[in-house]
Coordinates of C-alpha atoms in Angstrom, one line a residue:
X29 CA -7.9 258.5 -38.9
X30 CA -7.9 255.2 -40.2
X31 CA -9.0 252.6 -37.9
X32 CA -6.4 250.1 -38.1
X33 CA -5.3 249.8 -34.8
X34 CA -6.7 247.9 -32.2
X35 CA -7.3 250.7 -30.0
X36 CA -9.4 253.1 -33.1
X37 CA -11.4 249.7 -33.4
X38 CA -12.1 249.6 -29.5
X39 CA -13.0 253.2 -29.6
X40 CA -15.2 253.1 -32.2
X41 CA -17.0 250.7 -30.3
X42 CA -17.4 252.4 -27.0
X43 CA -18.7 255.5 -29.4
X44 CA -21.2 253.0 -30.9
X45 CA -22.4 251.4 -27.5
X46 CA -22.6 255.0 -25.7
X47 CA -24.7 256.1 -29.0
X48 CA -27.4 253.1 -28.7
X49 CA -27.4 253.5 -25.1
X50 CA -28.7 257.3 -25.3
X51 CA -30.4 256.9 -28.0
X52 CA -32.3 254.1 -26.8
X53 CA -32.9 255.9 -23.1
X54 CA -34.4 259.2 -25.1
X55 CA -37.2 256.1 -26.3
X56 CA -38.0 255.1 -22.8
X57 CA -41.8 254.7 -22.5
X58 CA -42.2 255.3 -26.4
X59 CA -41.4 252.1 -27.7
X60 CA -44.1 249.2 -27.2
X61 CA -43.6 245.7 -25.7
X62 CA -47.0 244.2 -27.3
X63 CA -49.5 247.1 -26.4
X64 CA -47.7 248.3 -23.5
X65 CA -45.2 251.5 -23.2
X66 CA -41.6 250.0 -22.2
X67 CA -40.1 251.6 -19.6
X68 CA -36.7 250.7 -20.8
X69 CA -36.2 250.4 -24.9
X70 CA -32.7 249.3 -24.1
X71 CA -33.8 246.6 -22.4
X72 CA -36.6 246.0 -24.3
X73 CA -34.3 245.7 -27.8
X74 CA -31.2 244.0 -26.5
X75 CA -33.5 241.0 -25.1
X76 CA -35.2 240.7 -28.4
X77 CA -31.6 240.7 -29.7
X78 CA -30.3 238.2 -27.7
X79 CA -33.8 236.2 -28.0
X80 CA -32.6 235.7 -31.9
X81 CA -36.0 237.6 -32.8
X82 CA -36.3 239.6 -35.5
X83 CA -36.6 243.0 -33.6
X84 CA -33.0 242.5 -32.4
X85 CA -32.4 243.6 -36.4
X86 CA -33.5 247.4 -35.4
X87 CA -30.7 247.3 -33.1
X88 CA -28.6 245.4 -35.4
X89 CA -28.9 248.2 -37.9
X90 CA -28.3 251.2 -35.3
X91 CA -24.8 249.4 -34.5
X92 CA -23.6 249.2 -37.5
X93 CA -24.5 252.6 -38.8
X94 CA -23.1 253.9 -35.9
X95 CA -19.5 252.3 -36.5
X96 CA -19.8 253.9 -40.1
X97 CA -20.5 257.3 -38.8
X98 CA -18.1 257.1 -36.1
X99 CA -15.2 256.4 -38.9
X100 CA -16.4 259.4 -40.9
X101 CA -16.3 261.3 -38.4
X102 CA -12.6 260.3 -37.3
X103 CA -11.4 261.4 -40.7
X104 CA -12.6 264.8 -39.6
X105 CA -14.5 266.2 -43.3
X106 CA -16.9 268.5 -43.1
X107 CA -20.0 268.5 -44.9
X108 CA -22.5 265.0 -45.1
X109 CA -20.4 262.3 -46.3
X110 CA -21.9 261.3 -49.9
X111 CA -21.8 257.4 -48.6
X112 CA -20.9 255.8 -45.6
X113 CA -18.5 253.0 -45.6
X114 CA -18.9 249.6 -45.2
X115 CA -18.2 248.0 -41.9
X116 CA -17.4 244.2 -41.0
X117 CA -19.8 242.1 -39.7
X118 CA -17.6 240.8 -36.9
X119 CA -17.3 244.3 -36.0
X120 CA -21.4 244.7 -35.2
X121 CA -21.1 241.3 -33.8
X122 CA -18.4 242.9 -30.8
X123 CA -20.8 246.1 -30.2
X124 CA -23.6 243.9 -30.0
X125 CA -21.8 241.4 -27.3
X126 CA -20.5 244.5 -25.5
X127 CA -24.3 245.5 -25.5
X128 CA -24.9 242.3 -23.9
X129 CA -27.5 241.6 -26.7
X130 CA -25.9 238.6 -28.5
X131 CA -23.6 235.8 -28.8
X132 CA -21.1 234.5 -31.5
X133 CA -23.9 231.7 -32.4
X134 CA -26.5 234.4 -32.7
X135 CA -24.9 236.8 -34.6
X136 CA -25.4 235.4 -38.2
X137 CA -29.4 235.5 -37.1
X138 CA -29.6 239.3 -36.3
X139 CA -27.7 240.0 -39.3
X140 CA -30.3 238.0 -41.4
X141 CA -32.9 239.9 -39.2
X142 CA -31.1 242.9 -40.2
X143 CA -31.1 242.8 -43.9
X144 CA -34.9 241.8 -43.7
X145 CA -35.8 244.9 -41.8
X146 CA -33.5 247.1 -44.1
X147 CA -34.7 245.3 -47.5
X148 CA -38.4 245.9 -46.4
X149 CA -37.8 249.4 -45.2
X150 CA -35.9 250.3 -48.5
X151 CA -38.7 248.8 -50.5
X152 CA -41.6 251.1 -49.0
X153 CA -39.0 254.1 -50.8
X154 CA -37.8 253.7 -54.0
X155 CA -34.8 255.9 -54.7
X156 CA -34.2 256.2 -51.2
X157 CA -30.2 255.7 -49.6
X158 CA -30.8 252.6 -47.7
X159 CA -32.0 252.2 -44.3
X160 CA -28.3 252.0 -42.8
X161 CA -27.1 254.5 -44.7
X162 CA -29.5 257.0 -43.6
X163 CA -29.4 255.7 -39.8
X164 CA -25.8 256.8 -40.1
X165 CA -25.8 260.3 -41.5
X166 CA -28.3 261.0 -38.6
X167 CA -25.9 260.2 -36.7
X168 CA -22.7 262.0 -38.5
X169 CA -24.5 264.8 -38.7
X170 CA -26.3 264.7 -34.5
X171 CA -22.1 264.9 -33.6
X172 CA -21.2 266.9 -36.4
X173 CA -23.3 269.7 -35.0
X174 CA -21.9 268.9 -31.5
X175 CA -18.2 269.5 -32.7
X176 CA -19.1 272.4 -34.4
X177 CA -21.6 273.8 -31.7
X178 CA -24.1 274.0 -34.3
X179 CA -27.5 273.3 -32.9
X180 CA -29.5 273.2 -36.0
X181 CA -27.5 270.6 -37.3
X182 CA -27.5 268.8 -34.3
X183 CA -31.2 269.0 -33.4
X184 CA -31.4 267.6 -36.9
X185 CA -29.4 264.8 -36.8
X186 CA -31.0 263.8 -33.2
X187 CA -34.9 264.2 -34.6
X188 CA -33.9 262.5 -37.4
X189 CA -31.9 259.2 -35.4
X190 CA -34.9 258.8 -33.1
X191 CA -38.1 258.8 -35.6
X192 CA -35.7 256.0 -37.9
X193 CA -35.1 254.0 -34.7
X194 CA -38.7 254.0 -33.8
X195 CA -40.0 253.4 -37.6
X196 CA -37.4 250.4 -38.0
X197 CA -38.1 248.8 -34.7
X198 CA -42.4 248.7 -35.6
X199 CA -41.4 247.1 -39.1
X200 CA -39.0 244.9 -37.3
X201 CA -42.1 243.9 -35.1
X202 CA -44.2 243.2 -37.8
X203 CA -41.8 241.0 -39.5
X204 CA -41.4 239.5 -36.0
X205 CA -45.3 238.4 -35.8
X206 CA -45.7 237.9 -39.6
X207 CA -48.6 239.9 -39.8
X208 CA -47.2 242.1 -42.3
X209 CA -47.7 243.2 -45.9
X210 CA -45.7 241.2 -48.5
X211 CA -45.1 244.4 -50.6
X212 CA -45.2 247.1 -48.3
X213 CA -46.8 250.5 -49.2
X214 CA -44.9 253.1 -50.4
X215 CA -44.1 255.9 -47.6
X216 CA -45.5 259.3 -47.7
X217 CA -44.3 262.2 -47.1
X218 CA -45.8 263.4 -43.7
X219 CA -46.9 266.9 -44.4
X220 CA -48.3 265.9 -47.9
X221 CA -50.1 263.1 -46.2
X222 CA -51.4 265.4 -43.7
X223 CA -52.8 267.6 -46.4
X224 CA -54.3 264.4 -48.4
X225 CA -55.9 263.3 -45.6
X226 CA -58.0 266.5 -44.5
X227 CA -59.0 266.9 -48.3
X228 CA -60.3 263.7 -48.4
X229 CA -62.1 263.9 -45.2
X230 CA -63.3 267.3 -46.3
X231 CA -64.6 266.2 -49.4
X232 CA -66.6 263.2 -48.1
X233 CA -68.5 265.1 -45.8
X234 CA -69.0 268.3 -48.1
X235 CA -70.1 266.2 -51.2
X236 CA -74.3 265.2 -51.5
X237 CA -75.9 262.2 -50.3
X238 CA -75.3 259.1 -52.3
X239 CA -77.9 258.5 -55.1
X240 CA -79.0 262.1 -55.5
X241 CA -79.4 263.2 -59.0
X242 CA -76.9 265.6 -60.4
X243 CA -77.2 266.8 -64.1
X244 CA -75.0 266.3 -66.8
X245 CA -76.2 267.8 -69.5
X246 CA -78.9 269.9 -71.3
X247 CA -81.3 269.7 -73.8
X248 CA -82.9 272.8 -75.3
X249 CA -84.3 274.6 -78.3
X250 CA -84.0 277.8 -79.4
X251 CA -81.9 278.7 -76.5
X252 CA -84.5 277.6 -73.8
X253 CA -83.5 274.1 -71.6
X254 CA -86.5 271.8 -72.2
X255 CA -84.8 269.0 -70.2
X256 CA -82.2 267.9 -68.1
X257 CA -80.1 264.4 -68.0
X258 CA -79.3 263.6 -64.8
X259 CA -77.5 260.7 -63.4
X260 CA -77.0 259.6 -59.7
X261 CA -74.4 260.8 -58.0
X262 CA -71.6 258.8 -56.6
X263 CA -71.1 258.3 -52.9
X264 CA -69.5 260.9 -51.2
X265 CA -66.3 258.8 -50.0
X266 CA -65.8 257.7 -54.0
X267 CA -65.9 260.9 -55.1
X268 CA -63.5 262.6 -52.5
X269 CA -60.9 259.4 -53.1
X270 CA -61.0 260.6 -56.7
X271 CA -60.6 263.7 -56.4
X272 CA -57.2 263.2 -53.8
X273 CA -56.2 260.0 -56.2
X274 CA -55.8 263.4 -58.6
X275 CA -53.9 265.3 -56.2
X276 CA -51.5 262.9 -55.1
X277 CA -48.1 263.6 -56.4
X278 CA -46.5 260.8 -57.9
X279 CA -46.9 257.9 -60.2
X280 CA -49.7 255.4 -60.2
X281 CA -48.8 253.2 -57.7
X282 CA -47.8 256.1 -55.1
X283 CA -51.4 257.4 -55.8
X284 CA -52.9 254.1 -55.3
X285 CA -50.7 253.7 -52.1
X286 CA -51.9 257.2 -50.7
X287 CA -55.5 256.2 -50.4
X288 CA -54.5 252.9 -49.0
X289 CA -53.3 254.6 -45.8
X290 CA -55.8 256.7 -45.7
X291 CA -58.3 253.8 -45.9
X292 CA -56.5 252.6 -43.1
X293 CA -56.3 255.5 -41.0
X294 CA -60.1 256.0 -41.1
X295 CA -60.6 252.2 -40.1
X296 CA -57.8 252.7 -37.4
X297 CA -59.8 255.6 -36.0
X298 CA -63.0 254.4 -36.4
X299 CA -61.8 251.2 -34.3
X300 CA -60.0 253.5 -31.6
X301 CA -63.0 255.7 -31.1
X302 CA -65.0 252.7 -30.5
X303 CA -62.3 251.4 -28.1
X304 CA -59.9 254.0 -26.4
X305 CA -56.5 252.9 -25.9
X306 CA -54.5 254.3 -23.1
X307 CA -51.3 253.9 -25.1
X308 CA -52.2 256.4 -27.6
X309 CA -54.9 258.5 -26.1
X310 CA -58.4 260.2 -27.4
X311 CA -58.0 261.0 -31.2
X312 CA -61.9 261.9 -30.7
X313 CA -61.2 264.7 -27.8
X314 CA -57.2 265.2 -28.2
X315 CA -56.2 267.4 -31.8
X316 CA -53.2 266.4 -30.8
X317 CA -53.5 263.1 -30.7
X318 CA -55.3 262.8 -34.3
X319 CA -52.4 265.0 -35.5
X320 CA -50.2 262.1 -34.3
X321 CA -51.9 259.3 -35.5
X322 CA -52.3 261.2 -39.2
X323 CA -48.2 261.8 -39.5
X324 CA -47.6 258.2 -38.2
X325 CA -49.8 256.6 -40.8
X326 CA -47.7 258.1 -43.6
X327 CA -44.9 256.2 -42.9
X328 CA -46.1 253.2 -40.3
X329 CA -46.0 249.4 -41.9
X330 CA -49.4 248.1 -42.5
X331 CA -50.6 244.6 -41.6
X332 CA -51.9 241.4 -43.7
X333 CA -55.1 242.9 -45.4
X334 CA -53.8 246.5 -45.2
X335 CA -54.6 247.5 -42.2
X336 CA -52.7 249.0 -39.7
X337 CA -51.7 247.2 -36.3
X338 CA -52.2 249.0 -33.0
X339 CA -48.6 248.7 -31.9
X340 CA -46.9 249.5 -35.2
X341 CA -49.0 252.6 -35.8
X342 CA -49.3 253.7 -32.0
X343 CA -45.5 253.5 -31.5
X344 CA -45.0 256.0 -34.1
X345 CA -47.6 258.2 -33.3
X346 CA -46.1 258.4 -29.5
X347 CA -42.7 259.3 -30.7
X348 CA -44.9 262.2 -32.7
X349 CA -47.0 262.9 -29.7
X350 CA -43.7 263.5 -27.9
X351 CA -42.3 266.0 -30.4
X352 CA -46.0 267.8 -30.6
X353 CA -46.3 267.9 -26.8
X354 CA -42.2 269.1 -26.7
X355 CA -41.3 266.1 -23.9
X356 CA -38.8 264.9 -26.4
X357 CA -36.4 267.6 -26.3
X358 CA -35.0 268.2 -29.9
X359 CA -31.4 269.9 -28.6
X360 CA -28.5 267.7 -28.6
X361 CA -27.5 268.0 -25.1
X362 CA -25.4 264.3 -24.8
X363 CA -22.2 263.6 -26.3

């Protein structure tokens, strides 16, 4: 059905509000307020939006995506839509006002914030659909799964939706602080990044010590080796970096960015060993915490200087940790 009547518009807004409240309730204790887990994610993001902060841009993107997904669901088509229809800014503003997150004068700032967040995230994943489209697709899968009693599809949509909100919010927070790389590093598929990181650390630990001599050629006479030409072996980390750089799938930029993420993660883990943080746990003692950080480092935004800010990486890792511990239910039991 077409959303051209007042009741249809009201229904779409109610749908968006219900969705936003529920998905943010699922993220209570996952999103960070500074470096402290926020007990109520909804209150955290609506307050940021009401204050006109860039963090409100993530909430604005979610509102727009919910309205787009509702339009596609209302048409009752089967399968994933190719592209979700655009939504008027005024409709997005109505949802935000219904949530108590914006006033009419504050809406332009939130729309600009949403655009900034979307452009930054999209630049980190060239060739992928815009974040608003990806959000809408996750919402569509969630509700189509609920409608068709397809737990696989609904669960996939729910996990994707939560993960996207966590990532968009982490990026928005970094933009809020102004402490973020001007050009984002490309995101790496988490399973591949995990393999690259393990390969790097394994090679760095098993290579010979820096400065050791290694044979590079032999001088022989009458079939007998009379002398060896040697050179100093490079540092194990250099050798590991060279080998992993070659192993990374993609163009040279993707290879460089994968290594940059590995280096930034090593710096982060070293700092965490020196100063453990309650918000994330002990990565040295708990393999699950370590894994959650490695997976997070594949996609989290980096701050100026090419390092991970604690809050951004920890927030994404906290969500990963909830999945690994099974505290985030992947079954879509709400509607």
